[in-house]
CSV table of C-alpha atoms in Angstrom, one decimal:
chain,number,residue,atom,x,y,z
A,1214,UNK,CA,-28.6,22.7,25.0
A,1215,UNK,CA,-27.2,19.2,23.8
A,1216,UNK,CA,-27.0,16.7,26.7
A,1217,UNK,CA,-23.9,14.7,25.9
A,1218,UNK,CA,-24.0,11.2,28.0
A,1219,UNK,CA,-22.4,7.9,28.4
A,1220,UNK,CA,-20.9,5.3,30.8
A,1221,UNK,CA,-17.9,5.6,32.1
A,1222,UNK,CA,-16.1,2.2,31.4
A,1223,UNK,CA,-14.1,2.6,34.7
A,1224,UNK,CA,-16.9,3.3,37.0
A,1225,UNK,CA,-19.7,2.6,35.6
A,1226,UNK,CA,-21.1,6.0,36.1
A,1227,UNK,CA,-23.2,7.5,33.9
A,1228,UNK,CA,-22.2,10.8,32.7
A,1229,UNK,CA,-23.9,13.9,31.6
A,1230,UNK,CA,-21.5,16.7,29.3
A,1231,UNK,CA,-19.1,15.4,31.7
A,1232,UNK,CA,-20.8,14.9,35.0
A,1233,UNK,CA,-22.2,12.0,37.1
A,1234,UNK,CA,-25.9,12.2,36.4
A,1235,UNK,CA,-26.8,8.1,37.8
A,1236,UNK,CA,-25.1,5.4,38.5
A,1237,UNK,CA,-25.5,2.4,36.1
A,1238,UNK,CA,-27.4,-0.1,37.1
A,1239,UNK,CA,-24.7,-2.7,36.5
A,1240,UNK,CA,-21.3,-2.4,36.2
A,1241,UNK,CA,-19.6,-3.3,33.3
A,1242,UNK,CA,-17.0,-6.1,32.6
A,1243,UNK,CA,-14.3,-3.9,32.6
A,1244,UNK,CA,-15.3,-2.0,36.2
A,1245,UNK,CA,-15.7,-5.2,37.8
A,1246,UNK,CA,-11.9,-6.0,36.4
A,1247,UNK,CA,-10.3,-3.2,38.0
A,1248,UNK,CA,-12.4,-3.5,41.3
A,1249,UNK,CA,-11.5,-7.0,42.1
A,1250,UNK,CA,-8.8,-8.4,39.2
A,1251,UNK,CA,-8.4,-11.0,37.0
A,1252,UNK,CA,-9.5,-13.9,38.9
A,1253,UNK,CA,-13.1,-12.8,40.0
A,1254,UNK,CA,-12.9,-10.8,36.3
A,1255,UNK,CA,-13.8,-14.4,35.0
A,1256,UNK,CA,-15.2,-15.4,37.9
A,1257,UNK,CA,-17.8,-12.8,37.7
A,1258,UNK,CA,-18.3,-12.6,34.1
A,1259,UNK,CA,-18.8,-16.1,33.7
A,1260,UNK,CA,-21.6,-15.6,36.2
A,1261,UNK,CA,-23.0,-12.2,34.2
A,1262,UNK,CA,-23.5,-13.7,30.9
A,1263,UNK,CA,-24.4,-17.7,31.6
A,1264,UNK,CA,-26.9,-18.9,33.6
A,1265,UNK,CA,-26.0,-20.6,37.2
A,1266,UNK,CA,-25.0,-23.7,36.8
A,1267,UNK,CA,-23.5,-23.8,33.3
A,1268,UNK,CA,-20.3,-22.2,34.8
A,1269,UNK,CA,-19.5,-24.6,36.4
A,1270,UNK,CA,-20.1,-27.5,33.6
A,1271,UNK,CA,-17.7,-24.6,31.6
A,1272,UNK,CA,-15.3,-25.2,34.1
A,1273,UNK,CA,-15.0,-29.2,34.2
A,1274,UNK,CA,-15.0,-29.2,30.9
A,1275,UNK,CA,-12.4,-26.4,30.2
A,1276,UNK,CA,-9.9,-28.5,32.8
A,1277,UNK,CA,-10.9,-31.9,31.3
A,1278,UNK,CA,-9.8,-30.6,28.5
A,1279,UNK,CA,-6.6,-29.1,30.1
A,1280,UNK,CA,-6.2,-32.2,31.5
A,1281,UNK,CA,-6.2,-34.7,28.4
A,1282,UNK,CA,-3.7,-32.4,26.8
A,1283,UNK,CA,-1.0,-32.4,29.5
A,1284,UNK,CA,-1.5,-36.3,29.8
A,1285,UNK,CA,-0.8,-36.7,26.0
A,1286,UNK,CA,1.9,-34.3,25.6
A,1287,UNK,CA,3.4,-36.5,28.8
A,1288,UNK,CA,2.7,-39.8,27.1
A,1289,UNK,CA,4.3,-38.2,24.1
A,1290,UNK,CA,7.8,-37.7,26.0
A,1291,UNK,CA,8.0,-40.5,27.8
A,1292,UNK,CA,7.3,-42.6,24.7
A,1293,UNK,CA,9.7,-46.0,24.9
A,1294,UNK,CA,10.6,-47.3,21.9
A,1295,UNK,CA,9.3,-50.9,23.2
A,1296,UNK,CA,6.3,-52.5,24.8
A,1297,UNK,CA,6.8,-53.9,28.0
A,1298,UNK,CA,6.5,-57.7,28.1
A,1299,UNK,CA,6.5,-60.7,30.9
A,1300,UNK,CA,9.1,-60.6,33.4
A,1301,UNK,CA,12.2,-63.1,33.5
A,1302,UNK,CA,14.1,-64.7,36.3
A,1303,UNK,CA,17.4,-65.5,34.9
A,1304,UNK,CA,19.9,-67.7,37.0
A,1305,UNK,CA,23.6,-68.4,35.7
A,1306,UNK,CA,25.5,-71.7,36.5
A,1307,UNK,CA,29.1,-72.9,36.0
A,1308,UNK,CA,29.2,-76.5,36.2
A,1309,UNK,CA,32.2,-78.4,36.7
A,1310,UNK,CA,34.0,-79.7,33.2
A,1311,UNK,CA,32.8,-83.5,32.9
A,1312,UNK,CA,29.3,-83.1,35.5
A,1313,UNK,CA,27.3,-81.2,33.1
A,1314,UNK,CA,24.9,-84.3,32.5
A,1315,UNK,CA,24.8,-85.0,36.2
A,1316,UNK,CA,24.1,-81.4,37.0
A,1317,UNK,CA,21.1,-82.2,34.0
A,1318,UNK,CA,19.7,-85.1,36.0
A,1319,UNK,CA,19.3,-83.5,39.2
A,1320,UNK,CA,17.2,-80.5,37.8
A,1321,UNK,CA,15.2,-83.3,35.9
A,1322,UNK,CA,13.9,-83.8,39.5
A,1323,UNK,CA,13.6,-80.9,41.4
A,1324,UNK,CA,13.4,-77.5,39.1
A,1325,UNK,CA,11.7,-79.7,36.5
A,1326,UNK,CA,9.2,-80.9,38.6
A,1327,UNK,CA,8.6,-77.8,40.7
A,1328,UNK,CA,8.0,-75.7,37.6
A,1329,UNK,CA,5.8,-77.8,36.0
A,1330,UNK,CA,3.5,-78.0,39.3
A,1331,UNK,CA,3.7,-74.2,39.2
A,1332,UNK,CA,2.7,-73.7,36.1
A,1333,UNK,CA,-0.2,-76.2,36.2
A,1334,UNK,CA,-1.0,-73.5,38.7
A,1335,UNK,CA,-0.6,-70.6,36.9
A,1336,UNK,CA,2.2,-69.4,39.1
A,1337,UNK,CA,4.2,-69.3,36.4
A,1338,UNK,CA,4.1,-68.9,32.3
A,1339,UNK,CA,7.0,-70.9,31.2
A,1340,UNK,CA,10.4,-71.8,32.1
A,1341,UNK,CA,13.7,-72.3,29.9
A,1342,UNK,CA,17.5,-74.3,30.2
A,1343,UNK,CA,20.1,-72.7,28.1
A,1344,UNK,CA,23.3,-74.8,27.7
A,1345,UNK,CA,26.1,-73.5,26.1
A,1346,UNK,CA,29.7,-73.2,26.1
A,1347,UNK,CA,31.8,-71.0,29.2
A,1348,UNK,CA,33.3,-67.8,27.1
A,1349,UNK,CA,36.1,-67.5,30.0
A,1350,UNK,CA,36.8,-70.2,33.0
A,1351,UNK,CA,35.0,-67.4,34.8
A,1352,UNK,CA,32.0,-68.0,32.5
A,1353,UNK,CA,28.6,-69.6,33.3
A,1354,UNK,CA,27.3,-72.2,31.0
A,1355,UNK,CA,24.1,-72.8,31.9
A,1356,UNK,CA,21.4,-70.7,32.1
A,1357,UNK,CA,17.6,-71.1,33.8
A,1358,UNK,CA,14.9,-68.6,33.1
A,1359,UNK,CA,12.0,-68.8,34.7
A,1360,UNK,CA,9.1,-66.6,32.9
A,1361,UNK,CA,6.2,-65.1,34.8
A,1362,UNK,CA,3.3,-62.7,33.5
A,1363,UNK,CA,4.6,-59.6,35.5
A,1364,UNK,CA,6.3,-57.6,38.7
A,1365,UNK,CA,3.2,-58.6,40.9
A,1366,UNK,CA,3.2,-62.4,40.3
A,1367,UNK,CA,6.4,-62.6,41.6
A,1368,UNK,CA,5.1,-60.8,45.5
A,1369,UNK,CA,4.9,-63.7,48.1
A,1370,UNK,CA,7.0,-66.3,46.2
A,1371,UNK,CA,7.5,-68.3,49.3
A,1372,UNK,CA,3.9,-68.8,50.3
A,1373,UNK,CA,3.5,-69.7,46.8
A,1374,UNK,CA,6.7,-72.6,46.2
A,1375,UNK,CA,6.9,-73.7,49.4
A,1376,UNK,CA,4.4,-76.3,49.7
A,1377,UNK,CA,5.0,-77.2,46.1
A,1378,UNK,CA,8.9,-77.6,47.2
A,1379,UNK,CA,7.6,-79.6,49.6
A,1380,UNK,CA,5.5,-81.7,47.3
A,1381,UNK,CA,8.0,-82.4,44.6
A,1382,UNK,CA,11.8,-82.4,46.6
A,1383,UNK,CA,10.4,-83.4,50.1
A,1384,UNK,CA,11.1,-81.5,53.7
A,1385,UNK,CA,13.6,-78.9,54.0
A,1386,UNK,CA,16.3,-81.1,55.4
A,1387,UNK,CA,16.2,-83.0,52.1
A,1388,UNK,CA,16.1,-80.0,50.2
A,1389,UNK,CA,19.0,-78.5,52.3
A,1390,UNK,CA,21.1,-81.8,51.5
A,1391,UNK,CA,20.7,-81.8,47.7
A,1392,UNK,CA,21.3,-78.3,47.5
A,1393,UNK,CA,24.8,-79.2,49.4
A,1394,UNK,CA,25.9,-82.2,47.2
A,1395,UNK,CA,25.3,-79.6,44.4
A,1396,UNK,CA,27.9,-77.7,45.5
A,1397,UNK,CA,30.6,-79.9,44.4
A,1398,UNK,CA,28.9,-80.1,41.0
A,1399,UNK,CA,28.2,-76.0,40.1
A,1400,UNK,CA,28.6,-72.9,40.9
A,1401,UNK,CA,25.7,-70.2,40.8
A,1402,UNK,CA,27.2,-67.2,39.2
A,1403,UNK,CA,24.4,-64.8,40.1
A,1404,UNK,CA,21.1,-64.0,39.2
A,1405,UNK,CA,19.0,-61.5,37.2
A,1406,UNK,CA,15.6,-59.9,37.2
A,1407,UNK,CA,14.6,-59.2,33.6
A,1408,UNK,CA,11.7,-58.2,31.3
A,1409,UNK,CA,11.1,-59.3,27.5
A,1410,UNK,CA,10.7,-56.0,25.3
A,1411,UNK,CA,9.1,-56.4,21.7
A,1412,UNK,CA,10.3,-53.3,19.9
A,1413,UNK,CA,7.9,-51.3,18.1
């Protein structure tokens, strides 16, 4: 008589013309699937056919991998059409028609002077006057920009211009009485926070 026999992929039971002669002595991917699911499925059969140890290597390197894709398809969207340069403090000034070279000579001593001392201490990168003509008799028509390297050198800005302040314009009652005879020479329009872009 012919003996028919195979494994049953379910069970992993070996069968004999259709009955269980002897269970296999190990069960078969698709067993261990329907025993415990997908998960420990690849849990489990990375374990069958690797040695211990390199599953785990499998694993970092499969989400390493997983990892450097999402971050470049991210860096892909967000993609500016600039490059992000140093950081501008922009201050806007009407002065009164006829004080402009007053105004000029005042700043010759005090934002002059303080600027220069902060950049010889690398508070600073650079700083700009703009003079120009008022669009409106609302308009501003000076402008002073103050350039530093980034968001974070501009943190603690008091503990930092104080004492030079101090050095250059004198105590804070003098500083508090030339900043009140300015006011019948200008008027500060406002002030902006800006960065320089460089477009790509």
């Amino acid at each position: 008589m012919r003996n028919d026999a195979f494994i049953d992929l379910k069970t992993g039971d070996r069968l004999v013309n259709g009955a269980v002669a002897k269970r296999a002595t190990s069960r078969s991917p698709l067993a261990i699937y329907s025993a415990y699911g997908i998960k420990d499925f690849i849990d489990r059969s990375l374990s069958f056919y690797h040695p211990p140890g390199m599953k785990k290597s499998l694993i970092i390197i499969v989400g390493a991998a997983l990892f450097a894709a999402w971050a470049g398809l991210c860096s892909a969207q967000s993609d500016a059409p600039y490059t992000e340069g140093t950081v501008w403090n922009v201050t806007m000034v009407k002065v009164k028609p006829g004080l402009g070279d007053q105004y000029l000579k005042g700043l010759a001593k005090t934002f002059k002077g303080t600027l220069d001392e902060a950049k010889k201490q690398n508070l600073i990168m650079s700083y700009k006057i703009l003079l120009g003509d008022a669009a409106t008799p609302n308009d501003f028509n000076i402008l002073l920009m103050v350039e530093s390297k980034n968001m974070a050198a501009l943190d603690n800005g008091r503990e930092k211009f104080d004492p030079i302040a101090k050095k250059i314009t004198g105590s804070v009652e003098e500083q508090e009485k030339t900043a009140t005879k300015r006011l019948d020479i200008r008027e500060i329009m406002g002030d902006k926070l800006m960065r320089e872009v460089t477009l790509k």
